[in-house]
Short mmCIF file of C-alpha atoms in Angstrom, two decimals:
data_model
loop_
_atom_site.label_atom_id
_atom_site.label_comp_id
_atom_site.label_asym_id
_atom_site.label_seq_id
_atom_site.Cartn_x
_atom_site.Cartn_y
_atom_site.Cartn_z
CA MET F 1454 -0.03 0.14 0.42
CA ILE F 1455 2.73 2.16 0.72
CA GLU F 1456 4.44 1.30 -2.33
CA VAL F 1457 1.35 2.39 -4.49
CA ALA F 1458 1.07 5.58 -2.56
CA ALA F 1459 4.51 6.75 -3.68
CA ILE F 1460 4.71 5.30 -7.13
CA GLY F 1461 1.62 8.19 -7.22
CA GLU F 1462 3.27 10.98 -5.81
CA ALA F 1463 6.01 10.33 -8.08
CA LEU F 1464 3.76 10.42 -10.98
CA LEU F 1465 2.00 13.36 -9.86
CA ASN F 1466 5.35 15.09 -9.15
CA VAL F 1467 7.33 14.38 -12.44
CA LEU F 1468 3.84 15.74 -14.33
CA SER F 1469 3.22 18.53 -12.85
CA PRO F 1470 4.54 21.53 -14.69
CA TYR F 1471 7.29 22.73 -13.28
CA THR F 1472 8.83 19.51 -13.45
CA LEU F 1473 8.00 19.24 -17.28
CA PHE F 1474 9.21 22.77 -18.10
CA PHE F 1475 12.81 21.31 -16.24
CA LEU F 1476 12.43 18.51 -18.18
CA VAL F 1477 11.75 19.48 -21.32
CA LEU F 1478 14.72 22.36 -20.71
CA GLY F 1479 17.22 19.32 -20.02
CA VAL F 1480 16.71 17.64 -23.41
CA PHE F 1481 16.68 20.42 -25.38
CA ILE F 1482 20.06 21.51 -23.59
CA GLY F 1483 21.30 18.28 -23.96
CA ILE F 1484 20.62 17.98 -28.14
CA ILE F 1485 22.84 21.45 -28.33
CA ALA F 1486 25.45 20.23 -26.19
CA GLY F 1487 25.50 17.04 -28.31
CA ILE F 1488 25.85 18.98 -31.40
CA LEU F 1489 29.24 20.95 -29.73
CA PRO F 1490 31.75 19.21 -30.15
CA GLY F 1491 33.74 18.17 -26.67
CA ILE F 1492 30.66 18.85 -24.63
CA ASN F 1493 29.50 15.35 -23.05
CA GLY F 1494 27.40 14.41 -20.60
CA ALA F 1495 29.60 15.17 -17.41
CA ILE F 1496 30.70 18.71 -18.30
CA GLY F 1497 26.88 19.39 -19.73
CA ILE F 1498 25.66 18.24 -16.21
CA SER F 1499 28.54 20.09 -14.76
CA LEU F 1500 27.74 23.41 -15.81
CA ILE F 1501 24.08 23.05 -15.05
CA LEU F 1502 24.76 21.64 -11.57
CA PRO F 1503 25.09 25.20 -10.30
CA PHE F 1504 21.80 26.42 -11.41
CA THR F 1505 19.82 23.69 -10.06
CA PHE F 1506 20.60 24.60 -6.58
CA GLY F 1507 16.99 24.95 -5.02
CA MET F 1508 15.33 23.08 -6.81
CA PRO F 1509 13.49 19.55 -5.63
CA PRO F 1510 16.17 17.26 -5.95
CA ALA F 1511 13.98 14.99 -7.78
CA THR F 1512 13.32 18.25 -10.18
CA ALA F 1513 17.17 18.94 -10.59
CA LEU F 1514 18.36 14.96 -10.73
CA ILE F 1515 15.19 14.44 -13.94
CA MET F 1516 16.59 17.72 -15.78
CA MET F 1517 20.19 16.09 -15.54
CA LEU F 1518 18.82 12.92 -17.09
CA GLY F 1519 17.33 14.87 -19.77
CA LEU F 1520 20.27 16.53 -20.48
CA TRP F 1521 22.14 13.12 -20.11
CA GLY F 1522 19.33 11.70 -23.30
CA GLY F 1523 19.78 14.83 -25.17
CA GLN F 1524 23.52 14.94 -25.55
CA ASN F 1525 23.50 11.49 -26.46
CA PHE F 1526 21.36 11.89 -29.63
CA GLY F 1527 23.12 15.33 -29.99
CA GLY F 1528 26.29 13.67 -30.45
CA GLY F 1529 24.58 11.21 -33.11
CA VAL F 1530 23.45 14.40 -35.36
CA THR F 1531 26.72 15.58 -36.02
CA ALA F 1532 28.28 12.55 -37.19
CA ALA F 1533 25.49 11.90 -39.21
CA LEU F 1534 26.10 15.29 -40.58
CA VAL F 1535 29.52 16.67 -40.53
CA HIS F 1536 31.46 13.11 -40.20
CA ALA F 1537 32.25 14.67 -36.68
CA PRO F 1538 30.80 12.94 -33.72
CA GLY F 1539 30.01 15.67 -30.87
CA ALA F 1540 29.85 12.97 -28.39
CA ALA F 1541 31.94 10.08 -27.47
CA SER F 1542 28.69 8.02 -27.93
CA GLY F 1543 28.11 8.90 -31.17
CA ALA F 1544 31.07 7.67 -32.37
CA ALA F 1545 29.91 4.29 -33.90
CA THR F 1546 26.82 6.35 -35.61
CA LEU F 1547 29.16 7.88 -38.30
CA PHE F 1548 30.37 4.64 -40.14
CA ASP F 1549 26.70 4.72 -41.70
CA GLY F 1550 24.93 7.73 -40.28
CA TYR F 1551 27.51 10.33 -42.38
CA PRO F 1552 26.70 7.63 -45.87
CA MET F 1553 23.37 7.97 -45.42
CA ALA F 1554 23.00 11.59 -45.76
CA GLN F 1555 25.95 11.55 -48.29
CA LYS F 1556 23.60 9.86 -50.36
CA GLY F 1557 20.71 12.51 -50.06
CA GLN F 1558 18.91 11.07 -46.93
CA ALA F 1559 19.57 13.02 -44.24
CA GLY F 1560 16.39 13.59 -42.70
CA LYS F 1561 16.04 10.06 -43.06
CA ALA F 1562 19.14 9.02 -40.75
CA LEU F 1563 18.27 11.92 -38.09
CA GLY F 1564 15.08 10.00 -38.10
CA ILE F 1565 16.53 7.00 -37.28
CA ILE F 1566 19.20 8.17 -35.23
CA CYS F 1567 16.22 10.21 -33.10
CA ILE F 1568 13.67 7.19 -32.72
CA SER F 1569 15.86 4.33 -31.95
CA SER F 1570 17.69 6.93 -29.18
CA ALA F 1571 14.20 7.35 -27.67
CA PHE F 1572 13.48 3.81 -27.63
CA GLY F 1573 16.72 2.35 -26.49
CA TRP F 1574 15.86 5.15 -23.69
CA PHE F 1575 12.94 4.61 -22.99
CA LEU F 1576 13.38 0.26 -23.03
CA SER F 1577 16.57 0.46 -20.64
CA THR F 1578 14.18 2.57 -18.31
CA ILE F 1579 11.51 0.07 -18.36
CA LEU F 1580 14.38 -2.75 -17.97
CA LEU F 1581 15.60 -0.56 -14.68
CA ALA F 1582 12.48 -0.23 -13.47
CA VAL F 1583 11.82 -4.04 -13.38
CA ILE F 1584 15.28 -5.32 -12.67
CA ALA F 1585 17.24 -2.94 -10.67
CA LEU F 1586 18.61 -5.13 -8.01
CA PRO F 1587 19.23 -8.46 -9.84
CA LEU F 1588 21.13 -6.69 -12.80
CA ALA F 1589 22.97 -5.19 -9.62
CA ALA F 1590 23.55 -8.03 -7.97
CA PHE F 1591 24.99 -9.59 -11.67
CA ALA F 1592 27.23 -6.83 -11.56
CA LEU F 1593 28.93 -7.07 -7.97
CA ARG F 1594 30.37 -10.36 -9.57
CA PHE F 1595 32.55 -8.83 -11.88
CA SER F 1596 36.02 -8.33 -11.42
CA ALA F 1597 39.32 -7.79 -13.31
CA PRO F 1598 39.23 -10.49 -15.14
CA GLU F 1599 35.94 -9.94 -16.03
CA TYR F 1600 36.69 -7.09 -17.19
CA PHE F 1601 39.24 -8.05 -19.11
CA ALA F 1602 37.53 -10.03 -20.60
CA VAL F 1603 34.87 -7.90 -21.98
CA GLY F 1604 37.65 -5.10 -23.26
CA ILE F 1605 39.06 -8.03 -25.15
CA PHE F 1606 35.55 -8.91 -26.45
CA GLY F 1607 35.32 -5.66 -27.49
CA LEU F 1608 38.65 -5.33 -29.45
CA SER F 1609 37.65 -8.76 -31.19
CA MET F 1610 35.52 -6.60 -33.30
CA VAL F 1611 38.46 -4.99 -35.26
CA ALA F 1612 37.74 -7.95 -37.59
CA SER F 1613 34.09 -6.71 -38.37
CA MET F 1614 35.47 -3.19 -39.02
CA ALA F 1615 38.32 -4.16 -41.25
CA THR F 1616 36.60 -6.12 -43.60
CA LYS F 1617 38.88 -4.83 -46.56
CA ASN F 1618 42.09 -5.88 -44.64
CA ILE F 1619 42.24 -7.20 -41.17
CA PHE F 1620 45.83 -7.08 -40.85
CA LYS F 1621 45.70 -3.18 -41.46
CA GLY F 1622 42.66 -2.82 -38.94
CA ALA F 1623 45.45 -4.60 -36.22
CA ILE F 1624 47.63 -2.50 -37.18
CA ALA F 1625 45.46 0.66 -36.58
CA THR F 1626 44.52 -1.16 -33.09
CA LEU F 1627 47.85 -1.45 -31.71
CA MET F 1628 48.39 2.40 -32.34
CA GLY F 1629 45.37 3.22 -30.59
CA LEU F 1630 46.74 0.94 -27.51
CA LEU F 1631 49.86 2.83 -27.59
CA ILE F 1632 48.24 6.19 -27.45
CA VAL F 1633 46.46 4.55 -24.50
CA THR F 1634 50.12 4.23 -22.74
CA ILE F 1635 51.00 7.98 -22.99
CA GLY F 1636 50.48 9.45 -19.54
CA THR F 1637 51.19 8.26 -16.19
CA ASP F 1638 51.15 4.59 -15.19
CA PRO F 1639 47.94 3.85 -13.53
CA PHE F 1640 49.83 1.88 -10.56
CA SER F 1641 53.38 3.10 -10.14
CA GLY F 1642 52.58 6.54 -11.03
CA LEU F 1643 55.65 7.02 -12.68
CA PRO F 1644 55.34 9.30 -16.01
CA ARG F 1645 55.49 7.41 -19.22
CA PHE F 1646 56.15 8.00 -23.08
CA THR F 1647 55.63 11.70 -22.16
CA PHE F 1648 58.87 13.53 -23.53
CA GLY F 1649 59.00 15.31 -20.83
CA ARG F 1650 55.71 17.51 -21.62
CA PHE F 1651 53.84 17.92 -18.51
CA GLU F 1652 50.41 18.28 -20.35
CA LEU F 1653 51.31 14.49 -21.62
CA MET F 1654 51.06 13.64 -17.59
CA ASP F 1655 47.30 12.63 -17.84
CA GLY F 1656 47.07 11.26 -21.30
CA ILE F 1657 45.95 11.86 -24.38
CA ASN F 1658 42.01 12.63 -24.15
CA PHE F 1659 39.92 10.65 -26.22
CA LEU F 1660 37.86 13.21 -27.47
CA ILE F 1661 40.88 15.30 -29.01
CA VAL F 1662 42.41 12.17 -31.58
CA MET F 1663 38.78 11.46 -32.39
CA ILE F 1664 38.22 15.26 -32.76
CA GLY F 1665 41.21 14.75 -34.76
CA VAL F 1666 40.94 11.36 -36.40
CA PHE F 1667 37.50 12.08 -38.02
CA ALA F 1668 36.74 16.00 -38.37
CA ILE F 1669 39.96 17.41 -39.30
CA ALA F 1670 40.76 14.53 -41.67
CA GLU F 1671 37.27 14.86 -43.30
CA VAL F 1672 38.06 18.56 -43.60
CA LEU F 1673 41.46 17.96 -45.69
CA VAL F 1674 40.17 15.22 -47.78
CA GLN F 1675 37.07 17.41 -48.63
CA ALA F 1676 39.51 20.54 -49.14
CA GLN F 1677 41.61 18.12 -51.55
CA LYS F 1678 38.80 17.97 -54.10
CA PRO F 1679 39.17 19.93 -56.88
CA ASN F 1680 34.97 21.56 -57.17
CA VAL F 1681 34.68 22.10 -53.54
CA GLN F 1682 33.31 25.25 -53.99
CA ALA F 1683 31.39 24.84 -56.76
CA LYS F 1684 28.37 22.23 -55.46
CA VAL F 1685 25.89 21.58 -52.76
CA GLN F 1686 25.46 18.17 -51.93
CA ALA F 1687 21.57 17.25 -52.45
CA PHE F 1688 19.32 16.25 -49.30
CA SER F 1689 16.30 15.26 -48.53
CA ARG F 1690 14.20 15.80 -45.17
CA GLU F 1691 12.06 13.41 -46.10
CA LEU F 1692 11.75 11.36 -42.01
CA PRO F 1693 11.80 7.74 -42.23
CA THR F 1694 8.60 5.58 -43.09
CA TRP F 1695 6.65 3.30 -40.34
CA LYS F 1696 7.62 0.09 -42.76
CA GLU F 1697 11.33 1.19 -42.27
CA VAL F 1698 11.23 1.65 -38.18
CA ARG F 1699 9.41 -1.52 -38.53
CA ALA F 1700 12.13 -3.32 -39.86
CA LEU F 1701 14.80 -1.99 -37.51
CA LEU F 1702 12.44 -2.64 -34.77
CA PRO F 1703 14.50 -6.11 -33.98
CA THR F 1704 18.10 -4.28 -34.38
CA ILE F 1705 16.46 -1.70 -32.29
CA PHE F 1706 15.37 -4.10 -29.48
CA ARG F 1707 18.52 -5.63 -29.05
CA SER F 1708 20.68 -3.36 -29.47
CA SER F 1709 18.78 -1.69 -26.22
CA GLY F 1710 19.39 -4.92 -24.39
CA ILE F 1711 23.23 -4.98 -24.95
CA GLY F 1712 23.15 -0.90 -24.26
CA MET F 1713 21.58 -1.60 -21.03
CA LEU F 1714 23.89 -4.61 -19.68
CA VAL F 1715 27.12 -2.41 -21.27
CA GLY F 1716 26.05 0.12 -18.72
CA THR F 1717 25.29 -1.91 -15.91
CA ALA F 1718 29.15 -2.54 -16.43
CA PRO F 1719 30.69 0.74 -14.57
CA GLY F 1720 33.17 2.67 -16.71
CA ALA F 1721 31.93 0.87 -19.65
CA GLY F 1722 29.51 3.81 -21.11
CA GLY F 1723 27.61 4.65 -24.50
CA SER F 1724 30.68 4.48 -26.96
CA ILE F 1725 31.70 0.96 -26.01
CA ALA F 1726 28.04 -0.01 -26.26
CA ALA F 1727 27.60 1.43 -29.16
CA PHE F 1728 30.44 -0.36 -30.96
CA ILE F 1729 29.38 -3.58 -29.37
CA ALA F 1730 25.85 -2.99 -30.77
CA TYR F 1731 27.07 -2.15 -34.47
CA ASN F 1732 28.93 -5.39 -34.50
CA GLU F 1733 26.28 -7.51 -33.23
CA ALA F 1734 23.82 -5.36 -35.71
CA LYS F 1735 26.21 -6.39 -38.66
CA ARG F 1736 26.49 -9.80 -37.59
CA PHE F 1737 22.88 -10.28 -37.62
CA SER F 1738 21.82 -8.66 -40.39
CA LYS F 1739 20.44 -10.07 -43.84
CA HIS F 1740 22.79 -7.58 -45.61
CA PRO F 1741 26.04 -7.14 -43.46
CA GLU F 1742 27.84 -5.77 -46.90
CA ASP F 1743 25.76 -2.33 -46.72
CA PHE F 1744 27.10 -1.89 -43.42
CA GLY F 1745 30.06 1.76 -43.71
CA HIS F 1746 28.22 2.63 -47.15
CA GLY F 1747 24.85 4.03 -45.47
CA SER F 1748 22.64 1.13 -43.82
CA GLN F 1749 20.04 1.62 -41.82
CA GLU F 1750 20.44 -0.92 -39.36
CA GLY F 1751 24.09 0.75 -38.84
CA VAL F 1752 22.39 4.09 -37.79
CA ALA F 1753 19.96 3.00 -35.71
CA ALA F 1754 21.93 0.44 -33.30
CA PRO F 1755 24.75 2.49 -32.18
CA GLU F 1756 22.15 4.90 -31.27
CA ALA F 1757 19.92 2.67 -29.39
CA ALA F 1758 22.66 1.07 -27.48
CA ASN F 1759 24.27 4.58 -26.21
CA ASN F 1760 20.83 5.74 -25.09
CA ALA F 1761 20.20 2.99 -23.42
CA THR F 1762 22.91 3.22 -21.62
CA GLU F 1763 22.25 5.57 -19.22
CA GLY F 1764 19.61 3.49 -17.98
CA GLY F 1765 22.32 0.81 -17.45
CA ALA F 1766 23.97 2.95 -15.48
CA MET F 1767 21.50 3.87 -13.11
CA VAL F 1768 21.21 0.32 -11.64
CA PRO F 1769 24.33 0.88 -9.86
CA LEU F 1770 24.25 3.89 -9.39
CA LEU F 1771 20.91 3.34 -7.32
CA ALA F 1772 21.22 0.17 -5.94
CA LEU F 1773 24.96 0.39 -4.92
CA GLY F 1774 26.11 4.12 -5.02
CA VAL F 1775 28.70 2.90 -8.11
CA PRO F 1776 28.59 5.09 -10.81
CA GLY F 1777 28.67 3.46 -14.00
CA SER F 1778 29.89 6.41 -16.18
CA GLY F 1779 31.56 9.88 -16.01
CA ALA F 1780 27.66 11.38 -16.52
CA ALA F 1781 26.64 9.62 -13.57
CA ALA F 1782 29.50 10.03 -11.25
CA VAL F 1783 28.31 13.51 -11.48
CA ILE F 1784 24.88 12.76 -10.72
CA LEU F 1785 25.62 10.67 -7.71
CA ALA F 1786 27.93 13.78 -6.64
CA SER F 1787 24.87 15.79 -7.13
CA MET F 1788 22.50 13.73 -5.09
CA ILE F 1789 25.64 13.88 -2.17
CA LEU F 1790 25.11 17.33 -2.53
CA TYR F 1791 21.16 17.12 -2.07
CA GLY F 1792 21.57 15.02 1.08
CA LEU F 1793 20.81 11.63 -0.82
CA ARG F 1794 22.01 8.20 0.29
CA PRO F 1795 22.52 6.34 -3.27
CA GLY F 1796 22.58 2.51 -2.11
CA PRO F 1797 20.31 -0.32 -1.55
CA GLN F 1798 18.99 1.44 1.45
CA ILE F 1799 17.29 4.68 -0.79
CA PHE F 1800 14.28 2.00 -2.04
CA THR F 1801 12.96 2.12 1.42
CA GLU F 1802 14.16 5.59 2.61
CA GLN F 1803 13.17 7.35 -0.29
CA PRO F 1804 10.93 5.77 -2.47
CA VAL F 1805 9.13 8.24 -3.94
CA LEU F 1806 12.41 10.09 -5.00
CA VAL F 1807 13.65 6.56 -7.24
CA TYR F 1808 10.08 6.37 -8.47
CA SER F 1809 10.36 10.14 -9.93
CA LEU F 1810 13.73 9.38 -11.20
CA PHE F 1811 12.14 5.93 -12.99
CA PHE F 1812 9.03 8.30 -14.31
CA GLY F 1813 11.49 11.09 -15.55
CA LEU F 1814 13.08 8.86 -17.37
CA ALA F 1815 10.40 7.22 -19.16
CA ILE F 1816 8.89 10.71 -20.15
CA GLY F 1817 11.94 12.11 -21.29
CA ALA F 1818 12.63 9.10 -24.02
CA VAL F 1819 8.82 10.65 -25.33
CA VAL F 1820 10.10 14.30 -24.87
CA LEU F 1821 13.09 12.95 -26.93
CA LEU F 1822 11.23 11.57 -29.53
CA VAL F 1823 8.84 14.80 -29.96
CA LEU F 1824 11.84 17.24 -29.50
CA GLY F 1825 14.18 15.86 -32.12
CA LEU F 1826 11.48 14.94 -34.25
CA LEU F 1827 10.53 18.37 -34.58
CA LEU F 1828 13.75 19.34 -35.00
CA THR F 1829 15.30 17.21 -37.31
CA PRO F 1830 14.26 19.03 -40.80
CA TYR F 1831 15.83 22.25 -39.90
CA LEU F 1832 18.87 19.81 -38.36
CA ALA F 1833 18.94 18.84 -42.21
CA LEU F 1834 19.65 22.16 -43.34
CA VAL F 1835 23.11 21.91 -42.40
CA MET F 1836 23.41 19.85 -45.42
CA ARG F 1837 22.73 23.04 -47.20
CA ILE F 1838 25.49 25.26 -45.95
CA PRO F 1839 28.14 25.83 -49.04
CA LYS F 1840 31.31 23.44 -48.58
CA PRO F 1841 34.14 26.08 -47.93
CA TYR F 1842 31.64 27.53 -44.88
CA LEU F 1843 31.01 24.42 -43.70
CA ILE F 1844 34.64 23.10 -43.47
CA THR F 1845 35.72 26.01 -42.37
CA GLY F 1846 32.95 25.91 -39.61
CA VAL F 1847 33.85 22.43 -38.82
CA THR F 1848 37.45 23.35 -38.70
CA GLY F 1849 37.42 26.41 -36.04
CA ILE F 1850 34.76 24.33 -33.74
CA ALA F 1851 37.04 21.56 -33.87
CA PHE F 1852 39.53 23.62 -32.45
CA MET F 1853 37.43 25.55 -29.93
CA ALA F 1854 36.48 22.00 -28.46
CA ALA F 1855 39.73 20.85 -28.35
CA MET F 1856 40.62 24.43 -26.11
CA ALA F 1857 37.41 23.67 -23.82
CA ILE F 1858 38.72 20.07 -23.08
CA THR F 1859 41.52 21.39 -20.97
CA GLY F 1860 42.23 24.97 -22.02
CA LEU F 1861 45.93 23.91 -23.23
CA LEU F 1862 46.69 25.43 -26.76
CA PHE F 1863 49.14 21.88 -26.43
CA ASP F 1864 45.83 19.88 -27.28
CA VAL F 1865 44.97 22.03 -30.61
CA ARG F 1866 48.32 21.05 -32.06
CA LEU F 1867 47.52 17.27 -30.69
CA VAL F 1868 44.46 17.75 -33.11
CA LEU F 1869 46.27 18.97 -35.79
CA PHE F 1870 48.44 16.38 -35.25
CA PHE F 1871 45.59 13.42 -35.39
CA GLY F 1872 43.77 15.42 -38.22
CA VAL F 1873 46.89 14.70 -40.54
CA LEU F 1874 47.23 10.93 -38.96
CA GLY F 1875 43.94 10.32 -40.00
CA TYR F 1876 44.43 11.75 -43.01
CA VAL F 1877 47.15 9.31 -44.18
CA MET F 1878 45.77 6.69 -42.71
CA ARG F 1879 42.50 6.83 -44.76
CA LYS F 1880 44.23 7.43 -48.25
CA LEU F 1881 46.87 4.25 -47.30
CA ASP F 1882 43.48 2.79 -46.72
CA PHE F 1883 43.86 1.90 -42.87
CA PRO F 1884 40.40 2.01 -41.47
CA PRO F 1885 40.41 4.90 -37.89
CA ALA F 1886 37.15 2.97 -36.12
CA PRO F 1887 39.44 0.13 -34.66
CA MET F 1888 42.02 2.38 -33.75
CA ILE F 1889 39.36 4.54 -31.71
CA LEU F 1890 37.96 0.84 -30.63
CA ALA F 1891 41.56 0.45 -28.89
CA LEU F 1892 41.55 3.82 -27.43
CA VAL F 1893 37.80 3.32 -25.90
CA LEU F 1894 39.05 0.02 -23.98
CA GLY F 1895 42.52 0.25 -23.82
CA PHE F 1896 42.71 1.82 -20.27
CA MET F 1897 39.77 -0.29 -18.69
CA ILE F 1898 42.02 -3.85 -20.96
CA GLU F 1899 45.60 -2.30 -19.19
CA THR F 1900 44.45 -1.57 -15.89
CA SER F 1901 42.04 -4.86 -15.43
CA LEU F 1902 44.75 -6.65 -16.64
CA ARG F 1903 47.39 -5.83 -14.24
CA ARG F 1904 44.78 -5.98 -11.15
CA ALA F 1905 43.35 -9.82 -12.04
CA LEU F 1906 47.60 -10.24 -12.26
CA ILE F 1907 48.37 -9.03 -9.20
CA MET F 1908 44.72 -11.13 -7.89
CA SER F 1909 45.98 -13.87 -8.91
CA ASP F 1910 49.97 -13.46 -8.03
CA GLY F 1911 50.87 -14.18 -11.50
CA ASP F 1912 48.80 -16.89 -12.55
CA TRP F 1913 47.54 -15.89 -16.22
CA THR F 1914 44.33 -19.23 -15.67
CA VAL F 1915 42.75 -16.89 -13.27
CA PHE F 1916 41.13 -15.67 -16.84
CA PHE F 1917 40.22 -19.41 -17.69
CA THR F 1918 39.32 -20.46 -14.36
CA ARG F 1919 36.42 -18.15 -13.20
CA PRO F 1920 33.54 -19.17 -15.30
CA ILE F 1921 32.36 -15.77 -16.84
CA SER F 1922 35.60 -14.51 -17.61
CA ALA F 1923 36.16 -17.76 -19.68
CA VAL F 1924 33.01 -17.51 -21.34
CA ILE F 1925 33.48 -14.56 -22.52
CA LEU F 1926 36.77 -15.20 -23.74
CA CYS F 1927 35.39 -17.84 -25.89
CA VAL F 1928 32.92 -15.68 -26.99
CA ALA F 1929 34.98 -13.05 -28.12
CA LEU F 1930 37.22 -15.91 -30.23
CA LEU F 1931 34.25 -16.47 -32.02
CA SER F 1932 33.38 -13.24 -32.39
CA PHE F 1933 36.85 -12.43 -33.71
CA PHE F 1934 37.27 -15.67 -36.22
CA TYR F 1935 33.45 -15.54 -37.18
CA PRO F 1936 33.86 -12.88 -40.32
CA ILE F 1937 37.00 -14.24 -40.84
CA ILE F 1938 35.24 -17.55 -41.48
CA ARG F 1939 32.05 -16.29 -43.16
CA GLU F 1940 34.49 -14.39 -45.72
CA VAL F 1941 36.23 -17.75 -46.42
CA VAL F 1942 32.71 -19.61 -47.08
CA SER F 1943 31.34 -16.88 -49.25
CA ARG F 1944 34.47 -16.90 -51.59
CA GLN F 1945 33.93 -20.70 -51.56
CA ARG F 1946 30.40 -20.25 -53.00
CA ALA F 1947 31.16 -17.50 -55.08
CA LYS F 1948 33.67 -19.73 -56.77
CA ARG F 1949 31.42 -22.60 -57.01
CA ARG F 1950 29.07 -20.34 -58.83
CA GLN F 1951 31.67 -19.44 -61.05
CA ALA F 1952 32.49 -23.10 -62.05
#
């Protein structure tokens, strides 16, 4: 009876005009923040945090959650339109979102991004409300060997991302892992590969590399084309049809589940979920050859997954008081500032607050769907900007974003360096995606590997004697060799047909 009363009170709180206004405002700010390169969910929430003092805690937290979800959608918008993800979670979206826009289907790409983001967000909220405590209990069983296995499973996707040349994909992956080693050793505290530069003591920021490899490299490629000032890319603001959306529903549901599970693991984040979902979508697709060339499934999968991580990250945050991502860490700090204590006790001590967050997340997904679809025709107008202005604007925003991350001019030089590196990689047909994937996973792999070996006194069998890590490593092995086997089988079939 008390629980029913708490649910009713929470629903009334969320549906009040006051809370709804700040929820809509949070989603809108999040979309804008996601479009701006370098502004991730944690930064956006940190910026609005001072303005939430004086609000009821539930309203302030709902506004922050709305900003988080809107930011994930905004990151996909720039990934599709200008080949520069505004947020790390949008990195996997540009593989097919940008080719769709270049084919004149910018409206469809943005519509799929919006619908998939809203669906992923909403479905993860339902799962959060139903299985929060069981999932949190399962996440407690993960230790260093399991996190290492998850990282290796992520790297096994190199085979799928480097369909033209797996050897070049492996080299790009090693480049990413080498970049991760720059900075301060996480265990000894000693600098490594910093070359005496204090700016490198904290390592190279993931967004710096991504802005350079994708945005600046694309600017250099476009500037090299002879008719750069003459022709404006044709596009359509037409939204996807119901038939197209219905065909994408299995991919959206599967990717939402992946995002929810990955988000539950602390530190994983939307970018890892997006890459895993993209790989699985390609594996299950009837037309895997379309991926990388404007596949609608390739757009829907990462966007559904990266938004679903929001609900997943809230599981350890609410049930254990452990943040599942950078944005969740800021929200945890906010809850502590408001005098709240996240953990198992919050479900009994603050039931109205917990249910308010559940309802706020669910309604926020609906707000994102409505706002996103209303803004999509205007966001697609970016494609009408003449190319000289567009590439100049992208360059300026990229350099400003680099300055905004740390405030150091050194990072602007790094962006330019990685832009040239990305340009050379594209010219030599080295895929940039494996390098980015290695950057995302590298730190988790290194620290988990070393912690696991410390736990086992240097015994490498620890990864195979623990059931969860052993199963994940076996799946990673299958994941790596499956595309190779499929390619060999398809070639054999082609030879038989020719014969």
